[in-house]
Coordinates of C-alpha atoms and ligand atoms in Angstrom, one line a residue:
X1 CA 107.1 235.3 58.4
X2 CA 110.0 233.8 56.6
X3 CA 112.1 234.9 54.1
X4 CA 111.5 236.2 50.7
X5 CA 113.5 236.9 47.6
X6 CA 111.8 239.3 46.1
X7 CA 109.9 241.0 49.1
X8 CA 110.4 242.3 53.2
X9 CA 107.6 241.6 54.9
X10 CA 106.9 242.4 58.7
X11 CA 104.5 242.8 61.3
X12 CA 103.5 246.2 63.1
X13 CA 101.4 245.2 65.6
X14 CA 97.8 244.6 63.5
X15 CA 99.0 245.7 60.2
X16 CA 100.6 243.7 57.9
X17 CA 103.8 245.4 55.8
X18 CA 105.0 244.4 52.5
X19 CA 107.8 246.1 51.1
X20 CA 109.3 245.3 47.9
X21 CA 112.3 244.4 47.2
X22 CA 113.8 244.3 43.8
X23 CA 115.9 247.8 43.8
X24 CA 118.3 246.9 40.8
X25 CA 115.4 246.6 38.6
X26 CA 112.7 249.4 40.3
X27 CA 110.7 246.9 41.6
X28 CA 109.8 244.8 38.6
X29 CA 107.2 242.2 38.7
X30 CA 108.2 239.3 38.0
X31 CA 106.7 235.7 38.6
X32 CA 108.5 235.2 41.3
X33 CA 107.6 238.3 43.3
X34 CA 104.0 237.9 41.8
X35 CA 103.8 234.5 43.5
X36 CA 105.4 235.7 46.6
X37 CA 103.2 238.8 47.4
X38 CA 100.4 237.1 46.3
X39 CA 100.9 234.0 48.7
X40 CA 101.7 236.8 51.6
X41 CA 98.6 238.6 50.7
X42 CA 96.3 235.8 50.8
X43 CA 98.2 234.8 54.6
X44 CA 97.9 238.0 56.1
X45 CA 94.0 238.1 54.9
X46 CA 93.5 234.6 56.7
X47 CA 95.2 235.5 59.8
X48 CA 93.2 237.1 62.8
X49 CA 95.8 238.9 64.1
X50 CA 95.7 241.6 61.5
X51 CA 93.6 244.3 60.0
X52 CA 94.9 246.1 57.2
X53 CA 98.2 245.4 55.2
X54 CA 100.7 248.3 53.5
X55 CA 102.6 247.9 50.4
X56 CA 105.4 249.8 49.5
X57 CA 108.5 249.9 47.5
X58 CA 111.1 252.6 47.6
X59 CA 111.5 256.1 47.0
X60 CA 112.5 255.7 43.6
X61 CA 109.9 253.4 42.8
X62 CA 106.6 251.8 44.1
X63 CA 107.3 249.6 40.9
X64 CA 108.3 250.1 37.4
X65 CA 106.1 247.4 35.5
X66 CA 106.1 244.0 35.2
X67 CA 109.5 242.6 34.1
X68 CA 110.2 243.3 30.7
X69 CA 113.5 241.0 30.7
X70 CA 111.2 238.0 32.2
X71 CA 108.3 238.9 29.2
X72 CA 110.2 240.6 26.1
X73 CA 110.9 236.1 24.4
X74 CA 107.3 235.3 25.5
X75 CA 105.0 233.9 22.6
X76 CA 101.6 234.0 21.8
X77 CA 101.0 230.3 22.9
X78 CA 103.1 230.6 25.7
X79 CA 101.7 233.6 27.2
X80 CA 98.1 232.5 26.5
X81 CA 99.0 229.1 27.9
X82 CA 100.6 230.4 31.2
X83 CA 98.4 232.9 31.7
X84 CA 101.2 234.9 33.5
X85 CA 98.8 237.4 34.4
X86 CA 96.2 235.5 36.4
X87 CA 98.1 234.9 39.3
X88 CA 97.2 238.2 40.4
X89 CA 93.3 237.2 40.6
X90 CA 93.8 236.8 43.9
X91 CA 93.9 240.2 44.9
X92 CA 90.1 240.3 44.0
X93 CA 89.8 237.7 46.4
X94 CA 91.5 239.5 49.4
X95 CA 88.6 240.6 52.2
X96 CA 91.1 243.1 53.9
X97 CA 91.7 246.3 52.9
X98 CA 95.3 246.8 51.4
X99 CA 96.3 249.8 51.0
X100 CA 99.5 251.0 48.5
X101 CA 101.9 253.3 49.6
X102 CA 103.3 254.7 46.2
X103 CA 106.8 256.7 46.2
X104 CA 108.5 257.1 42.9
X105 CA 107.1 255.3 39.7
X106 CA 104.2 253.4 39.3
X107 CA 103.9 252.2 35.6
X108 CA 102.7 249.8 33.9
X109 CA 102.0 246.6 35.9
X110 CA 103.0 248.4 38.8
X111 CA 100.0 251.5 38.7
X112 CA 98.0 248.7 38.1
X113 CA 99.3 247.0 40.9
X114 CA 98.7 250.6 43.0
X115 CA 94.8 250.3 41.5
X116 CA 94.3 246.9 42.6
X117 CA 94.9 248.2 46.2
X118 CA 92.0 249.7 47.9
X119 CA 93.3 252.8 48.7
X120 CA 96.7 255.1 47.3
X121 CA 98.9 257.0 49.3
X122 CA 101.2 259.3 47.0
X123 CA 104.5 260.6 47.9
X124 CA 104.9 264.0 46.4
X125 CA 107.9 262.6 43.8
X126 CA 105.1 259.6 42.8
X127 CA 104.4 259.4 38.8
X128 CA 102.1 257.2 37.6
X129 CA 101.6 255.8 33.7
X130 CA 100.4 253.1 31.7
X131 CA 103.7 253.2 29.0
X132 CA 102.6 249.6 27.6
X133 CA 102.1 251.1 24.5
X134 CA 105.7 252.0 23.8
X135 CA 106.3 248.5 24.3
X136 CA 104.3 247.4 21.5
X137 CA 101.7 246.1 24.6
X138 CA 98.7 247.2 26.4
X139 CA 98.0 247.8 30.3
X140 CA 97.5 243.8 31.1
X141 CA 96.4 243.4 34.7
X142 CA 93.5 245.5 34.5
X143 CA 94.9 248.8 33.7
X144 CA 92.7 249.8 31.0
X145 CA 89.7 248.8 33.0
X146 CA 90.5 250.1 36.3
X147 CA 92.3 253.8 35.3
X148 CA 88.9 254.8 33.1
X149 CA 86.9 254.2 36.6
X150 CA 89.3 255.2 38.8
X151 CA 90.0 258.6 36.5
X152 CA 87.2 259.0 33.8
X153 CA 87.6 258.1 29.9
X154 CA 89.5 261.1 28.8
X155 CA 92.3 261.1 30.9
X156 CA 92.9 257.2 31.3
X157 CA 92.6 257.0 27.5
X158 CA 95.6 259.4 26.8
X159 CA 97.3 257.9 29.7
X160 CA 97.1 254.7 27.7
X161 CA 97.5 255.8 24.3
X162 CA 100.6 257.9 25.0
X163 CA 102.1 256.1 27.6
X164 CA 102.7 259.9 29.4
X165 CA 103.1 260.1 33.4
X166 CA 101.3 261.6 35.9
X167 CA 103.0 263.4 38.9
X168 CA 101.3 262.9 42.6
X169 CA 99.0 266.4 42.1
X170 CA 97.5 265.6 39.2
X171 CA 96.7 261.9 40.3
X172 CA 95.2 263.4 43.6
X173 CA 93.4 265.8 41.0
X174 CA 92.0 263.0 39.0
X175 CA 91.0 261.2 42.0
X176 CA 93.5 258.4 41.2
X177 CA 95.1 258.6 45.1
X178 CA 93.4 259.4 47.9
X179 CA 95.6 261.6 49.7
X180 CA 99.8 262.7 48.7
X181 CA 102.2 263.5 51.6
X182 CA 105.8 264.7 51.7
X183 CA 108.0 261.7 50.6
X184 CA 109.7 261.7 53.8
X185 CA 106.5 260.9 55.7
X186 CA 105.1 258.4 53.4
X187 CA 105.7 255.6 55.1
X188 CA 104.8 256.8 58.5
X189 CA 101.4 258.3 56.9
X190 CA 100.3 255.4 55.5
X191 CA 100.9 253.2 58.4
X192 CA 99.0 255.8 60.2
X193 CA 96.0 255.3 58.2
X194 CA 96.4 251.7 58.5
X195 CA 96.9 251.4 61.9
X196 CA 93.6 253.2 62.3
X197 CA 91.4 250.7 59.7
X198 CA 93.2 248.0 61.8
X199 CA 91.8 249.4 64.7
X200 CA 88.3 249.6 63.5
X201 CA 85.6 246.9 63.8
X202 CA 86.9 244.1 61.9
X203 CA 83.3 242.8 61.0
X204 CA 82.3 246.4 59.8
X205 CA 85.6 246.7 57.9
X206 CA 84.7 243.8 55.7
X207 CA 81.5 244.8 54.9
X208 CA 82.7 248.6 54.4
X209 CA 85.3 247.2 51.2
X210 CA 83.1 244.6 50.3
X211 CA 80.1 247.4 49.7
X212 CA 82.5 250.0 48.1
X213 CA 83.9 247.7 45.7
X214 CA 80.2 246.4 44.6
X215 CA 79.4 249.8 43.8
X216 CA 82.3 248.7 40.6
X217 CA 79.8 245.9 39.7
X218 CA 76.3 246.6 40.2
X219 CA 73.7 248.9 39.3
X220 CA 72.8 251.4 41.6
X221 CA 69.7 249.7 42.6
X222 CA 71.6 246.4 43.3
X223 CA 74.5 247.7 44.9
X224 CA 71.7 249.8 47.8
X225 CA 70.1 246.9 48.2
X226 CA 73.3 244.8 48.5
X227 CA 74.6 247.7 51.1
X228 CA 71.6 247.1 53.2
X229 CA 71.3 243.6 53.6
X230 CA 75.2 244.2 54.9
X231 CA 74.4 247.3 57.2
X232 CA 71.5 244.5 58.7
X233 CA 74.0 241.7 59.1
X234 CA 76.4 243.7 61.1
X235 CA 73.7 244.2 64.2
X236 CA 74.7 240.2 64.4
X237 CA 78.4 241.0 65.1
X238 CA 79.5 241.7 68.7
X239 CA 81.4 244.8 67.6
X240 CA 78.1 246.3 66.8
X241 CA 76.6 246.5 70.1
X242 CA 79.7 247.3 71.7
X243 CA 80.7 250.5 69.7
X244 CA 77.0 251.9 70.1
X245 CA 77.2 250.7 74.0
X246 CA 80.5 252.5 74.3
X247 CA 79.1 255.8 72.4
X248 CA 75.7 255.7 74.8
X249 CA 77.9 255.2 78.0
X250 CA 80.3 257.7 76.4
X251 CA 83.3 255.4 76.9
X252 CA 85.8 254.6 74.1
X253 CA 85.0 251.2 72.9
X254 CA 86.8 247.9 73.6
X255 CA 86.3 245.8 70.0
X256 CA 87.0 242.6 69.8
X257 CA 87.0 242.1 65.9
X258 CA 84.1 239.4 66.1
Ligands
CAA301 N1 111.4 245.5 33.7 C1 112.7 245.1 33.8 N2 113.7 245.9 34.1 C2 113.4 247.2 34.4 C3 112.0 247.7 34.3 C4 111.0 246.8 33.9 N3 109.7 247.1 33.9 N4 112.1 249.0 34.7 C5 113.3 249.3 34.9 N5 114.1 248.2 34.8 C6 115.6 248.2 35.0 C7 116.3 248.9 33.9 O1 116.5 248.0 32.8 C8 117.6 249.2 34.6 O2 118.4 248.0 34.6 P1 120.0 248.1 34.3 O3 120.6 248.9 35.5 O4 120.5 246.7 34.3 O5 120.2 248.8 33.1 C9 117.2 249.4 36.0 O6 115.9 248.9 36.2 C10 117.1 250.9 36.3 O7 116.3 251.5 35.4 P2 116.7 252.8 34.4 O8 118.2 252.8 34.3 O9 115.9 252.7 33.2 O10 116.3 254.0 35.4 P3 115.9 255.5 34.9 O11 115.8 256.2 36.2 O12 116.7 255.9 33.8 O13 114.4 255.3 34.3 C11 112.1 254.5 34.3 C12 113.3 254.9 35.1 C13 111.5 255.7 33.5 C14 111.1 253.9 35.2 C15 112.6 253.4 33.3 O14 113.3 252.4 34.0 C16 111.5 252.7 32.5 O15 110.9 253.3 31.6 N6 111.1 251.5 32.9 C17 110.1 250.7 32.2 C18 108.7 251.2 32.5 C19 107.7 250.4 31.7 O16 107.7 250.4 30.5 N7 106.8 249.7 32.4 C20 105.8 248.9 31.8 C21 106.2 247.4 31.7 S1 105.1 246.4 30.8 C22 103.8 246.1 31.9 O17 103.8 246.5 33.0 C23 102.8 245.1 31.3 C24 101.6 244.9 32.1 O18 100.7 245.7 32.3 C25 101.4 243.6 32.7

């Protein structure tokens, strides 16, 4: 997969891991990592050979924010002409599930980063915080819009207000993570959980994101009737007659992701 400055990236068998790798600064974003994760991202969502991808930083932290070194000189006309920010709207665009394995801080840019992920895994030592406002700033790649979902108005609005941290029990409280795990085991949870998406039907595993994250969008009405015509489509996919096959015949079923 090459090499990278700012990230490690490897294959385990159908999962895709992305580690990354700026441990003087606590993983902070900055455009070069941006561009690189991004670019790996959108690969490893093309390629056939994997299912589900994992990122993850380092005990200390998943990432600290975007980097304030690379922003703090930035003008208005500047910012607003770069658009530094929209290089991440390709994670909308990803079709695979990603799923973010969060030890140590998450602020800023990177508990948005955590959000834009379909799925958190928490070590027990994770804190997570949108401390923008300290900075004279606000939550910029989506923070404001994706904590009041992800955690209701009240608590995302102090979050963002006062800049304050969550630890890993309140976050899995909240409903901001899905599950925390002794920071020992975080990695090997996480792949655990990814190695079994990857192992699903890839066809159904599509539509299964796709769906969850048009319930974001639509109205309940649209997002039923957008779930059905999905559940229809996937009696077209081979996958679909072999996993019901398998269950009648009470064999384990052999998927070919097609
Ligand atoms: N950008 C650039 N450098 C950063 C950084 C960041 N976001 N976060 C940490 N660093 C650097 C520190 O400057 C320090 O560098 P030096 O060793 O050269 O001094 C190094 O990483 C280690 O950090 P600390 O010494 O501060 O470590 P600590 O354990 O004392 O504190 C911390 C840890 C509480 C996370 C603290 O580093 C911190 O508050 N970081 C900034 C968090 C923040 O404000 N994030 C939001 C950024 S703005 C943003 O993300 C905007 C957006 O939405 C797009």
């Amino acid at each position: 997969d090459g090499t990278y400055e700012t990230l490690l990236v490897e294959r385990r068998g159908r999962v895709g891991l992305i580690t990354l790798n700026r441990p003087k600064v606590l993983n902070a974003l900055n455009a070069a990592l941006a561009a690189e994760l991004t670019a790996v991202l959108a690969a490893f969502d093309r390629d056939a050979a994997l299912g589900c991808t994992v990122i993850t930083g380092s005990e200390k932290a998943f990432a600290a924010g975007a980097d304030i070194t690379e922003m703090a000189g930035k003008t208005y006309p500047q910012a607003r002409i770069e658009d530094f920010i929209a290089v991440w709207d390709g994670f909308a665009r990803l079709r695979k599930p990603v799923i973010a394995a969060v030890g140590g801080f998450a602020l800023g840019g990177g508990c948005e980063l955590a959000m834009m992920c379909d799925l958190i895994i928490a070590a027990d030592g994770a804190r997570f915080g949108q401390p923008e406002i300290r900075l004279g700033i606000v939550p910029g790649i989506g923070g404001t819009q994706r904590l009041v979902r992800a955690i209701g108005k009240a608590k995302a609005m102090e979050m963002v207000l006062t800049g304050r941290m969550m630890d890993a029990a309140e976050a899995e409280r909240a409903g901001l993570v899905a599950r925390v795990v002794p920071a020992a085991d975080l990695l090997a949870e996480a792949m655990r959980t990814a190695e079994a998406i990857a192992a699903m039907p890839l066809p159904a595993v599509l539509a299964a994101k796709d769906c969850v994250d048009r319930a974001y969008e639509l109205t309940l009405a649209e997002g039923i009737r957008y779930e059905r015509q999905a559940f229809y489509a996937l009696f077209a996919s081979a996958d679909q007659k072999e996993g019901m096959a398998a269950f009648l015949e009470k064999r384990p079923p052999a998927f070919r992701h097609g």
